[in-house]
mmCIF file of C-alpha atoms and ligand atoms in Angstrom:
data_model
loop_
_atom_site.group_PDB
_atom_site.id
_atom_site.type_symbol
_atom_site.label_atom_id
_atom_site.label_comp_id
_atom_site.label_asym_id
_atom_site.label_seq_id
_atom_site.Cartn_x
_atom_site.Cartn_y
_atom_site.Cartn_z
ATOM 1 C CA MET A 27 -39.976 -18.960 86.832
ATOM 2 C CA ILE A 28 -42.126 -18.912 83.738
ATOM 3 C CA PRO A 29 -45.681 -18.076 84.849
ATOM 4 C CA ARG A 30 -48.307 -20.709 84.097
ATOM 5 C CA GLU A 31 -50.689 -17.852 83.237
ATOM 6 C CA ILE A 32 -49.091 -17.466 79.796
ATOM 7 C CA VAL A 33 -50.561 -20.747 78.528
ATOM 8 C CA GLN A 34 -54.182 -19.845 77.792
ATOM 9 C CA PRO A 35 -53.606 -16.374 76.259
ATOM 10 C CA LEU A 36 -50.865 -17.818 74.081
ATOM 11 C CA LEU A 37 -52.988 -20.704 72.825
ATOM 12 C CA GLY A 38 -55.965 -18.422 72.188
ATOM 13 C CA TRP A 39 -53.781 -16.010 70.245
ATOM 14 C CA PHE A 40 -52.226 -18.869 68.248
ATOM 15 C CA TYR A 41 -55.568 -20.315 67.177
ATOM 16 C CA GLU A 42 -56.643 -16.873 65.949
ATOM 17 C CA ASN A 43 -53.413 -15.802 64.293
ATOM 18 C CA LYS A 44 -51.398 -18.824 63.166
ATOM 19 C CA ARG A 45 -50.111 -18.726 59.628
ATOM 20 C CA ASP A 46 -51.343 -21.245 57.113
ATOM 21 C CA LEU A 47 -48.067 -23.047 56.362
ATOM 22 C CA PRO A 48 -47.740 -26.160 54.170
ATOM 23 C CA TRP A 49 -46.218 -28.289 56.939
ATOM 24 C CA ARG A 50 -49.079 -27.374 59.265
ATOM 25 C CA ARG A 51 -51.671 -28.738 56.844
ATOM 26 C CA GLU A 52 -50.449 -32.303 57.168
ATOM 27 C CA PRO A 53 -48.140 -32.430 60.192
ATOM 28 C CA SER A 54 -46.714 -35.928 59.874
ATOM 29 C CA ALA A 55 -43.436 -36.563 61.696
ATOM 30 C CA TYR A 56 -41.477 -36.505 58.427
ATOM 31 C CA HIS A 57 -43.073 -33.189 57.388
ATOM 32 C CA VAL A 58 -42.446 -31.547 60.779
ATOM 33 C CA TRP A 59 -38.863 -32.820 60.834
ATOM 34 C CA LEU A 60 -38.101 -31.579 57.306
ATOM 35 C CA SER A 61 -39.687 -28.162 57.856
ATOM 36 C CA GLU A 62 -37.903 -27.635 61.175
ATOM 37 C CA ILE A 63 -34.493 -28.458 59.671
ATOM 38 C CA MET A 64 -35.160 -26.130 56.729
ATOM 39 C CA LEU A 65 -36.456 -23.352 58.999
ATOM 40 C CA GLN A 66 -33.256 -23.417 61.038
ATOM 41 C CA GLN A 67 -31.512 -21.688 58.176
ATOM 42 C CA THR A 68 -33.965 -19.789 55.997
ATOM 43 C CA ARG A 69 -36.997 -17.510 56.173
ATOM 44 C CA VAL A 70 -40.436 -19.107 56.155
ATOM 45 C CA GLU A 71 -41.370 -17.630 52.757
ATOM 46 C CA ALA A 72 -38.281 -19.106 51.103
ATOM 47 C CA VAL A 73 -38.693 -22.467 52.838
ATOM 48 C CA LYS A 74 -42.184 -23.011 51.372
ATOM 49 C CA GLU A 75 -40.799 -23.528 47.884
ATOM 50 C CA TYR A 76 -37.899 -25.741 48.965
ATOM 51 C CA TYR A 77 -40.216 -27.762 51.143
ATOM 52 C CA SER A 78 -42.698 -28.658 48.398
ATOM 53 C CA ARG A 79 -39.952 -29.330 45.857
ATOM 54 C CA PHE A 80 -38.192 -31.642 48.321
ATOM 55 C CA LEU A 81 -41.353 -33.551 49.156
ATOM 56 C CA ASP A 82 -42.359 -33.883 45.509
ATOM 57 C CA ALA A 83 -38.990 -35.506 44.866
ATOM 58 C CA LEU A 84 -38.747 -37.504 48.122
ATOM 59 C CA PRO A 85 -42.284 -38.008 49.456
ATOM 60 C CA GLU A 86 -41.380 -40.677 52.020
ATOM 61 C CA ILE A 87 -38.520 -41.263 54.429
ATOM 62 C CA GLU A 88 -37.536 -44.342 52.367
ATOM 63 C CA ASP A 89 -37.045 -42.060 49.342
ATOM 64 C CA LEU A 90 -34.787 -39.770 51.358
ATOM 65 C CA ALA A 91 -32.774 -42.752 52.600
ATOM 66 C CA ALA A 92 -32.230 -44.027 49.051
ATOM 67 C CA CYS A 93 -31.558 -40.708 47.291
ATOM 68 C CA PRO A 94 -28.153 -40.353 45.553
ATOM 69 C CA GLU A 95 -26.037 -37.668 47.240
ATOM 70 C CA THR A 96 -25.696 -35.359 44.224
ATOM 71 C CA ARG A 97 -29.461 -35.265 43.771
ATOM 72 C CA LEU A 98 -29.968 -34.691 47.475
ATOM 73 C CA LEU A 99 -27.543 -31.764 47.532
ATOM 74 C CA LYS A 100 -29.189 -30.359 44.435
ATOM 75 C CA LEU A 101 -32.557 -30.396 46.217
ATOM 76 C CA TRP A 102 -30.941 -28.527 49.106
ATOM 77 C CA GLU A 103 -29.085 -26.067 46.889
ATOM 78 C CA GLY A 104 -29.627 -22.516 48.117
ATOM 79 C CA LEU A 105 -30.502 -23.526 51.670
ATOM 80 C CA GLY A 106 -26.881 -23.815 52.830
ATOM 81 C CA TYR A 107 -25.622 -25.904 55.764
ATOM 82 C CA TYR A 108 -25.462 -29.011 53.591
ATOM 83 C CA ASN A 109 -24.426 -31.199 56.512
ATOM 84 C CA ARG A 110 -27.956 -30.842 57.801
ATOM 85 C CA VAL A 111 -29.428 -32.673 54.831
ATOM 86 C CA ARG A 112 -26.620 -35.214 54.918
ATOM 87 C CA ASN A 113 -27.499 -35.875 58.554
ATOM 88 C CA MET A 114 -31.162 -36.135 57.605
ATOM 89 C CA GLN A 115 -30.269 -38.841 55.151
ATOM 90 C CA LYS A 116 -28.192 -40.712 57.762
ATOM 91 C CA ALA A 117 -31.113 -40.491 60.157
ATOM 92 C CA ALA A 118 -33.541 -41.634 57.421
ATOM 93 C CA ARG A 119 -31.384 -44.707 56.819
ATOM 94 C CA THR A 120 -31.436 -45.526 60.533
ATOM 95 C CA VAL A 121 -35.210 -45.036 60.566
ATOM 96 C CA VAL A 122 -35.632 -47.416 57.626
ATOM 97 C CA GLU A 123 -33.311 -49.970 59.184
ATOM 98 C CA HIS A 124 -34.568 -49.866 62.780
ATOM 99 C CA TYR A 125 -38.058 -48.372 62.757
ATOM 100 C CA GLY A 126 -39.638 -49.671 59.554
ATOM 101 C CA GLY A 127 -39.403 -46.307 57.770
ATOM 102 C CA ALA A 128 -41.398 -44.224 60.295
ATOM 103 C CA LEU A 129 -39.879 -41.842 62.851
ATOM 104 C CA PRO A 130 -40.280 -43.312 66.346
ATOM 105 C CA PRO A 131 -42.955 -41.682 68.547
ATOM 106 C CA ASP A 132 -40.463 -41.375 71.385
ATOM 107 C CA TYR A 133 -38.491 -38.244 72.370
ATOM 108 C CA GLU A 134 -35.354 -40.098 73.523
ATOM 109 C CA GLN A 135 -35.221 -42.242 70.404
ATOM 110 C CA LEU A 136 -35.663 -39.175 68.187
ATOM 111 C CA LEU A 137 -32.812 -37.487 70.030
ATOM 112 C CA GLU A 138 -30.484 -40.356 69.184
ATOM 113 C CA LEU A 139 -30.899 -39.847 65.427
ATOM 114 C CA PRO A 140 -28.140 -37.947 63.582
ATOM 115 C CA GLY A 141 -28.746 -34.194 63.329
ATOM 116 C CA ILE A 142 -31.701 -34.182 65.746
ATOM 117 C CA GLY A 143 -31.134 -32.082 68.866
ATOM 118 C CA SER A 144 -33.493 -31.244 71.692
ATOM 119 C CA TYR A 145 -35.289 -28.553 69.669
ATOM 120 C CA THR A 146 -36.104 -30.734 66.648
ATOM 121 C CA ALA A 147 -36.888 -33.777 68.811
ATOM 122 C CA GLY A 148 -39.261 -31.631 70.884
ATOM 123 C CA ALA A 149 -40.938 -30.181 67.787
ATOM 124 C CA VAL A 150 -41.479 -33.586 66.145
ATOM 125 C CA ALA A 151 -42.524 -35.277 69.397
ATOM 126 C CA SER A 152 -45.028 -32.589 70.361
ATOM 127 C CA ILE A 153 -46.460 -31.561 66.976
ATOM 128 C CA ALA A 154 -46.591 -34.943 65.241
ATOM 129 C CA PHE A 155 -47.113 -37.254 68.240
ATOM 130 C CA GLY A 156 -48.659 -35.059 70.946
ATOM 131 C CA ILE A 157 -45.827 -35.851 73.387
ATOM 132 C CA PRO A 158 -45.451 -33.062 75.987
ATOM 133 C CA ARG A 159 -41.856 -31.986 75.335
ATOM 134 C CA PRO A 160 -40.748 -28.385 74.798
ATOM 135 C CA ALA A 161 -39.052 -27.161 71.602
ATOM 136 C CA VAL A 162 -36.749 -24.306 72.532
ATOM 137 C CA ASP A 163 -34.969 -22.364 69.807
ATOM 138 C CA GLY A 164 -33.688 -18.778 69.619
ATOM 139 C CA ASN A 165 -37.196 -17.384 69.122
ATOM 140 C CA VAL A 166 -38.538 -19.120 72.201
ATOM 141 C CA LEU A 167 -35.501 -18.139 74.295
ATOM 142 C CA ARG A 168 -36.041 -14.505 73.345
ATOM 143 C CA VAL A 169 -39.736 -14.548 74.269
ATOM 144 C CA ILE A 170 -39.107 -16.264 77.600
ATOM 145 C CA ALA A 171 -36.136 -14.020 78.496
ATOM 146 C CA ARG A 172 -38.384 -11.002 77.974
ATOM 147 C CA ILE A 173 -41.433 -12.323 79.781
ATOM 148 C CA THR A 174 -39.356 -13.284 82.820
ATOM 149 C CA GLU A 175 -36.911 -10.357 82.481
ATOM 150 C CA ASN A 176 -34.057 -12.825 82.582
ATOM 151 C CA GLU A 177 -30.610 -11.201 82.436
ATOM 152 C CA GLU A 178 -28.714 -14.389 81.662
ATOM 153 C CA ASP A 179 -26.937 -15.002 78.362
ATOM 154 C CA ILE A 180 -29.417 -16.973 76.226
ATOM 155 C CA LEU A 181 -26.555 -18.545 74.265
ATOM 156 C CA LYS A 182 -25.553 -20.507 77.357
ATOM 157 C CA GLN A 183 -26.623 -24.148 77.381
ATOM 158 C CA SER A 184 -27.614 -23.815 81.055
ATOM 159 C CA VAL A 185 -30.207 -21.147 80.147
ATOM 160 C CA LYS A 186 -31.647 -23.332 77.404
ATOM 161 C CA THR A 187 -31.827 -26.327 79.729
ATOM 162 C CA LYS A 188 -33.546 -24.280 82.441
ATOM 163 C CA THR A 189 -36.050 -22.895 79.915
ATOM 164 C CA GLU A 190 -36.814 -26.410 78.666
ATOM 165 C CA ARG A 191 -37.343 -27.666 82.215
ATOM 166 C CA GLU A 192 -39.641 -24.808 83.189
ATOM 167 C CA LEU A 193 -41.663 -25.013 79.975
ATOM 168 C CA ALA A 194 -42.114 -28.755 80.456
ATOM 169 C CA GLU A 195 -43.748 -28.000 83.829
ATOM 170 C CA ILE A 196 -46.382 -25.628 82.482
ATOM 171 C CA MET A 197 -46.982 -27.254 79.101
ATOM 172 C CA PRO A 198 -50.652 -28.243 78.571
ATOM 173 C CA LYS A 199 -50.730 -32.027 78.242
ATOM 174 C CA ASN A 200 -53.617 -31.928 75.769
ATOM 175 C CA ALA A 201 -51.999 -29.467 73.346
ATOM 176 C CA PRO A 202 -48.192 -29.627 73.593
ATOM 177 C CA GLY A 203 -47.645 -29.159 69.858
ATOM 178 C CA ASP A 204 -49.890 -26.104 69.693
ATOM 179 C CA PHE A 205 -48.249 -24.646 72.786
ATOM 180 C CA ASN A 206 -44.746 -25.032 71.314
ATOM 181 C CA GLN A 207 -45.880 -23.578 68.031
ATOM 182 C CA SER A 208 -47.603 -20.675 69.762
ATOM 183 C CA LEU A 209 -44.314 -19.650 71.378
ATOM 184 C CA MET A 210 -42.406 -20.043 68.112
ATOM 185 C CA GLU A 211 -45.089 -18.087 66.256
ATOM 186 C CA LEU A 212 -45.124 -15.293 68.819
ATOM 187 C CA GLY A 213 -41.330 -15.030 68.494
ATOM 188 C CA ALA A 214 -41.602 -14.940 64.714
ATOM 189 C CA LEU A 215 -44.493 -12.480 64.371
ATOM 190 C CA VAL A 216 -44.768 -10.329 67.494
ATOM 191 C CA CYS A 217 -41.885 -10.624 69.939
ATOM 192 C CA ILE A 218 -39.329 -10.086 67.197
ATOM 193 C CA PRO A 219 -35.655 -9.214 67.720
ATOM 194 C CA ASN A 220 -33.703 -5.972 67.611
ATOM 195 C CA GLY A 221 -36.081 -3.675 69.396
ATOM 196 C CA MET A 222 -38.927 -4.284 66.961
ATOM 197 C CA ALA A 223 -41.229 -6.146 69.355
ATOM 198 C CA LYS A 224 -44.905 -5.359 68.755
ATOM 199 C CA CYS A 225 -45.904 -5.311 72.404
ATOM 200 C CA GLY A 226 -49.193 -3.570 71.629
ATOM 201 C CA ALA A 227 -50.362 -6.670 69.740
ATOM 202 C CA CYS A 228 -48.981 -9.210 72.217
ATOM 203 C CA PRO A 229 -51.294 -11.558 74.143
ATOM 204 C CA LEU A 230 -48.713 -11.649 76.971
ATOM 205 C CA ALA A 231 -48.340 -7.882 77.339
ATOM 206 C CA GLU A 232 -49.966 -7.845 80.801
ATOM 207 C CA LEU A 233 -47.669 -10.588 82.087
ATOM 208 C CA CYS A 234 -44.408 -9.489 80.502
ATOM 209 C CA LEU A 235 -41.827 -8.122 82.942
ATOM 210 C CA ALA A 236 -39.551 -6.673 80.253
ATOM 211 C CA ARG A 237 -42.454 -4.615 78.984
ATOM 212 C CA LYS A 238 -43.526 -3.609 82.476
ATOM 213 C CA HIS A 239 -40.028 -2.346 83.308
ATOM 214 C CA ASP A 240 -39.379 -0.893 79.842
ATOM 215 C CA ARG A 241 -36.479 -3.237 79.145
ATOM 216 C CA VAL A 242 -37.637 -4.868 75.894
ATOM 217 C CA MET A 243 -34.802 -3.275 73.909
ATOM 218 C CA GLU A 244 -32.141 -4.639 76.280
ATOM 219 C CA LEU A 245 -33.311 -8.242 76.358
ATOM 220 C CA PRO A 246 -32.350 -10.920 75.670
ATOM 221 C CA LYS A 247 -28.647 -10.755 76.499
ATOM 222 C CA LYS A 248 -26.254 -12.582 74.179
ATOM 223 C CA ALA A 249 -22.861 -12.159 75.811
ATOM 224 C CA GLY A 250 -21.254 -15.259 74.432
ATOM 225 C CA LYS A 251 -21.721 -14.530 70.759
ATOM 226 C CA LYS A 252 -18.470 -15.069 68.871
ATOM 227 C CA GLN A 253 -17.315 -12.789 66.090
ATOM 228 C CA ARG A 254 -17.287 -14.412 62.645
ATOM 229 C CA ARG A 255 -13.915 -14.879 60.964
ATOM 230 C CA LEU A 256 -13.566 -12.736 57.823
ATOM 231 C CA GLU A 257 -12.078 -14.379 54.746
ATOM 232 C CA LYS A 258 -11.268 -12.553 51.531
ATOM 233 C CA ARG A 259 -11.519 -14.650 48.366
ATOM 234 C CA THR A 260 -11.033 -14.188 44.640
ATOM 235 C CA VAL A 261 -13.598 -16.114 42.624
ATOM 236 C CA LEU A 262 -12.959 -17.024 38.974
ATOM 237 C CA LEU A 263 -15.384 -17.755 36.193
ATOM 238 C CA ILE A 264 -13.054 -19.419 33.715
ATOM 239 C CA GLN A 265 -14.994 -19.555 30.471
ATOM 240 C CA ASP A 266 -14.301 -21.695 27.439
ATOM 241 C CA GLY A 267 -16.979 -20.857 24.865
ATOM 242 C CA GLU A 268 -20.305 -21.743 26.469
ATOM 243 C CA ASP A 269 -18.688 -23.748 29.253
ATOM 244 C CA PHE A 270 -17.401 -22.745 32.665
ATOM 245 C CA ALA A 271 -14.855 -24.374 34.960
ATOM 246 C CA ILE A 272 -16.046 -25.803 38.235
ATOM 247 C CA ARG A 273 -14.346 -28.134 40.692
ATOM 248 C CA LYS A 274 -15.340 -30.316 43.599
ATOM 249 C CA ARG A 275 -14.539 -29.200 47.122
ATOM 250 C CA GLU A 276 -12.850 -31.361 49.732
ATOM 251 C CA LYS A 277 -14.916 -34.097 51.375
ATOM 252 C CA LYS A 278 -14.596 -32.404 54.761
ATOM 253 C CA GLY A 279 -15.082 -28.888 56.071
ATOM 254 C CA LEU A 280 -17.108 -25.962 54.795
ATOM 255 C CA LEU A 281 -19.396 -26.861 51.834
ATOM 256 C CA ALA A 282 -17.898 -30.351 51.831
ATOM 257 C CA GLY A 283 -18.257 -32.235 48.563
ATOM 258 C CA MET A 284 -20.041 -29.374 46.771
ATOM 259 C CA TYR A 285 -19.031 -27.921 43.428
ATOM 260 C CA GLU A 286 -17.560 -24.435 43.236
ATOM 261 C CA PHE A 287 -16.020 -21.963 40.866
ATOM 262 C CA PRO A 288 -12.225 -22.004 41.213
ATOM 263 C CA ASN A 289 -11.271 -19.479 43.853
ATOM 264 C CA LEU A 290 -8.223 -18.304 45.716
ATOM 265 C CA GLU A 291 -7.632 -17.096 49.238
ATOM 266 C CA GLY A 292 -7.179 -13.336 49.493
ATOM 267 C CA TYR A 293 -7.671 -10.660 46.861
ATOM 268 C CA LYS A 294 -5.418 -11.253 43.841
ATOM 269 C CA SER A 295 -4.207 -8.833 41.181
ATOM 270 C CA GLN A 296 -5.147 -9.469 37.545
ATOM 271 C CA GLU A 297 -1.538 -10.580 36.853
ATOM 272 C CA GLU A 298 -1.689 -13.111 39.685
ATOM 273 C CA ILE A 299 -5.030 -14.393 38.423
ATOM 274 C CA LEU A 300 -3.774 -14.862 34.865
ATOM 275 C CA GLU A 301 -0.697 -16.640 36.210
ATOM 276 C CA TYR A 302 -2.914 -18.985 38.210
ATOM 277 C CA VAL A 303 -5.155 -19.660 35.212
ATOM 278 C CA ARG A 304 -2.088 -20.620 33.154
ATOM 279 C CA GLU A 305 -1.024 -23.011 35.927
ATOM 280 C CA LEU A 306 -4.369 -24.746 35.341
ATOM 281 C CA SER A 307 -3.288 -25.353 31.703
ATOM 282 C CA CYS A 308 -5.647 -22.692 30.363
ATOM 283 C CA GLN A 309 -4.627 -19.921 27.955
ATOM 284 C CA PRO A 310 -6.320 -16.666 29.006
ATOM 285 C CA VAL A 311 -7.552 -14.332 26.285
ATOM 286 C CA ARG A 312 -9.396 -11.696 28.256
ATOM 287 C CA ILE A 313 -10.163 -10.841 31.887
ATOM 288 C CA GLN A 314 -13.168 -8.916 33.138
ATOM 289 C CA THR A 315 -13.927 -7.643 36.634
ATOM 290 C CA LEU A 316 -17.239 -8.875 38.084
ATOM 291 C CA THR A 317 -19.229 -7.801 41.097
ATOM 292 C CA GLN A 318 -18.075 -8.023 44.706
ATOM 293 C CA ALA A 319 -20.143 -10.247 46.966
ATOM 294 C CA LYS A 320 -20.468 -11.367 50.543
ATOM 295 C CA HIS A 321 -21.692 -14.636 52.008
ATOM 296 C CA ILE A 322 -22.263 -15.293 55.681
ATOM 297 C CA PHE A 323 -21.804 -18.783 57.118
ATOM 298 C CA SER A 324 -22.305 -19.551 60.785
ATOM 299 C CA HIS A 325 -18.658 -18.952 61.784
ATOM 300 C CA VAL A 326 -17.079 -17.431 58.694
ATOM 301 C CA GLU A 327 -17.894 -14.561 56.391
ATOM 302 C CA TRP A 328 -16.569 -14.559 52.836
ATOM 303 C CA GLU A 329 -15.900 -11.250 51.135
ATOM 304 C CA MET A 330 -15.420 -12.012 47.467
ATOM 305 C CA LYS A 331 -14.114 -10.254 44.384
ATOM 306 C CA GLY A 332 -14.931 -11.944 41.100
ATOM 307 C CA TYR A 333 -13.353 -12.085 37.654
ATOM 308 C CA ARG A 334 -14.365 -13.718 34.418
ATOM 309 C CA VAL A 335 -11.442 -15.079 32.405
ATOM 310 C CA LEU A 336 -12.077 -16.067 28.779
ATOM 311 C CA ILE A 337 -9.691 -18.751 27.613
ATOM 312 C CA GLU A 338 -8.611 -20.345 24.328
ATOM 313 C CA PRO A 339 -10.576 -23.524 23.585
ATOM 314 C CA ARG A 340 -9.037 -26.353 25.627
ATOM 315 C CA GLU A 341 -8.347 -29.655 24.000
ATOM 316 C CA LYS A 342 -8.360 -31.680 27.173
ATOM 317 C CA ARG A 343 -11.575 -30.651 28.789
ATOM 318 C CA ASN A 344 -11.407 -32.033 32.264
ATOM 319 C CA THR A 345 -7.905 -31.988 33.697
ATOM 320 C CA ASP A 346 -6.137 -30.152 36.524
ATOM 321 C CA GLY A 347 -9.050 -30.844 38.837
ATOM 322 C CA LEU A 348 -11.379 -28.740 36.668
ATOM 323 C CA LEU A 349 -14.627 -29.783 35.111
ATOM 324 C CA PHE A 350 -15.952 -27.705 32.213
ATOM 325 C CA VAL A 351 -19.730 -27.674 32.232
ATOM 326 C CA ASN A 352 -22.432 -25.595 30.616
ATOM 327 C CA LYS A 353 -25.037 -23.596 32.492
ATOM 328 C CA LYS A 354 -27.723 -26.261 32.060
ATOM 329 C CA GLU A 355 -25.497 -28.777 33.819
ATOM 330 C CA THR A 356 -24.828 -26.445 36.731
ATOM 331 C CA LYS A 357 -28.580 -26.027 37.071
ATOM 332 C CA GLY A 358 -29.438 -29.689 36.877
ATOM 333 C CA LYS A 359 -26.474 -31.851 37.701
ATOM 334 C CA TYR A 360 -23.773 -30.076 39.687
ATOM 335 C CA PRO A 361 -24.969 -28.247 42.797
ATOM 336 C CA ILE A 362 -23.158 -24.944 43.263
ATOM 337 C CA PRO A 363 -23.873 -23.549 46.717
ATOM 338 C CA ALA A 364 -25.616 -20.243 47.407
ATOM 339 C CA ALA A 365 -22.299 -18.778 48.591
ATOM 340 C CA PHE A 366 -21.497 -18.359 44.876
ATOM 341 C CA ALA A 367 -24.959 -17.093 43.879
ATOM 342 C CA ALA A 368 -23.628 -13.655 42.910
ATOM 343 C CA TYR A 369 -21.370 -15.357 40.340
ATOM 344 C CA ARG A 370 -23.745 -18.106 39.239
ATOM 345 C CA LYS A 371 -25.934 -15.437 37.723
ATOM 346 C CA TYR A 372 -23.189 -14.534 35.203
ATOM 347 C CA LEU A 373 -23.622 -17.946 33.656
ATOM 348 C CA GLU A 374 -26.806 -16.596 32.150
ATOM 349 C CA GLU A 375 -25.139 -13.639 30.467
ATOM 350 C CA ASP A 376 -23.282 -13.273 27.177
ATOM 351 C CA ILE A 377 -19.902 -11.614 27.298
HETATM 352 S S1 SF4 B 407 -44.999 -7.792 75.658
HETATM 353 FE FE1 SF4 B 407 -43.488 -7.314 74.090
HETATM 354 S S2 SF4 B 407 -41.550 -8.034 74.923
HETATM 355 FE FE2 SF4 B 407 -43.160 -8.979 76.141
HETATM 356 S S3 SF4 B 407 -43.477 -10.949 75.175
HETATM 357 FE FE3 SF4 B 407 -44.948 -9.538 74.265
HETATM 358 S S4 SF4 B 407 -43.913 -8.711 72.454
HETATM 359 FE FE4 SF4 B 407 -42.361 -9.703 73.721
#
């Protein structure tokens, strides 16, 4: 059981130590929702910039609902997991249609919206509306597993459900949002992963069983974690003068509907690459090896080798599924995901 005694020390510590974050200054439901979705994938420091840019462009839920997809993906560019923002837009449209443009102050109704699970629903309900519902993410699971010296695999749904139930029982009814945030903040600043926990600075040190029994390094357990699939890819910057070839990805699957540099499965030899470039009706003039890069998705890891291929000027610009665009257009109009960041930077360079 999670001891009720953690509540007051945690809240006291939170009020003294909480970070001044943009979404905490004006915690409307839309702001909490947006920040929580962004924080699921990126560090707080990086999120700050995305968050203000997104809200400058789409200050209200109605604006999000009405935003054209290309612009939306552009605003999300660099954050990854593009389905999350697509789901946000679906949810925004439901909110406009059924709730007059404001997120409903009801946990169950929040949970029914696309892309909102128990964590996000709990965060929005508690922080924006003061509804006593827990918000349990990986940070919170880690803190609780350590305090209670729980041996169970925190990736199991049953452990998450039990943690939610027990937290709901001890949650202070007058400060549910602060309580949830205090646990998240402790997990982010003090009870951090990989044996780095700063137990000396922890307000729960006296109550923590993992600390008492010197087991902080061992907990939490994550038995069910799956290995990521490794994929080798060859990425091509096909350059015609100032322009580069990009193409649109399939509507479904990884990075659905995004733009990308042409790329091939596996590592290809220079001969194979030139052959492929000719198949795309381009006449190669020169090939140059670029950097190797890695990008980690949730279930897949890409290991990439890159090449720049200079080609003869093409008469027909946009055929064979390719679109030749200049670097300004890739910055403003065609979102190229962060997976290709190592190659995007070559657009800035002269050959
Ligand atoms: S005492 Fe250490 S392990 Fe326990 S909750 Fe605090 S930081 Fe985490």
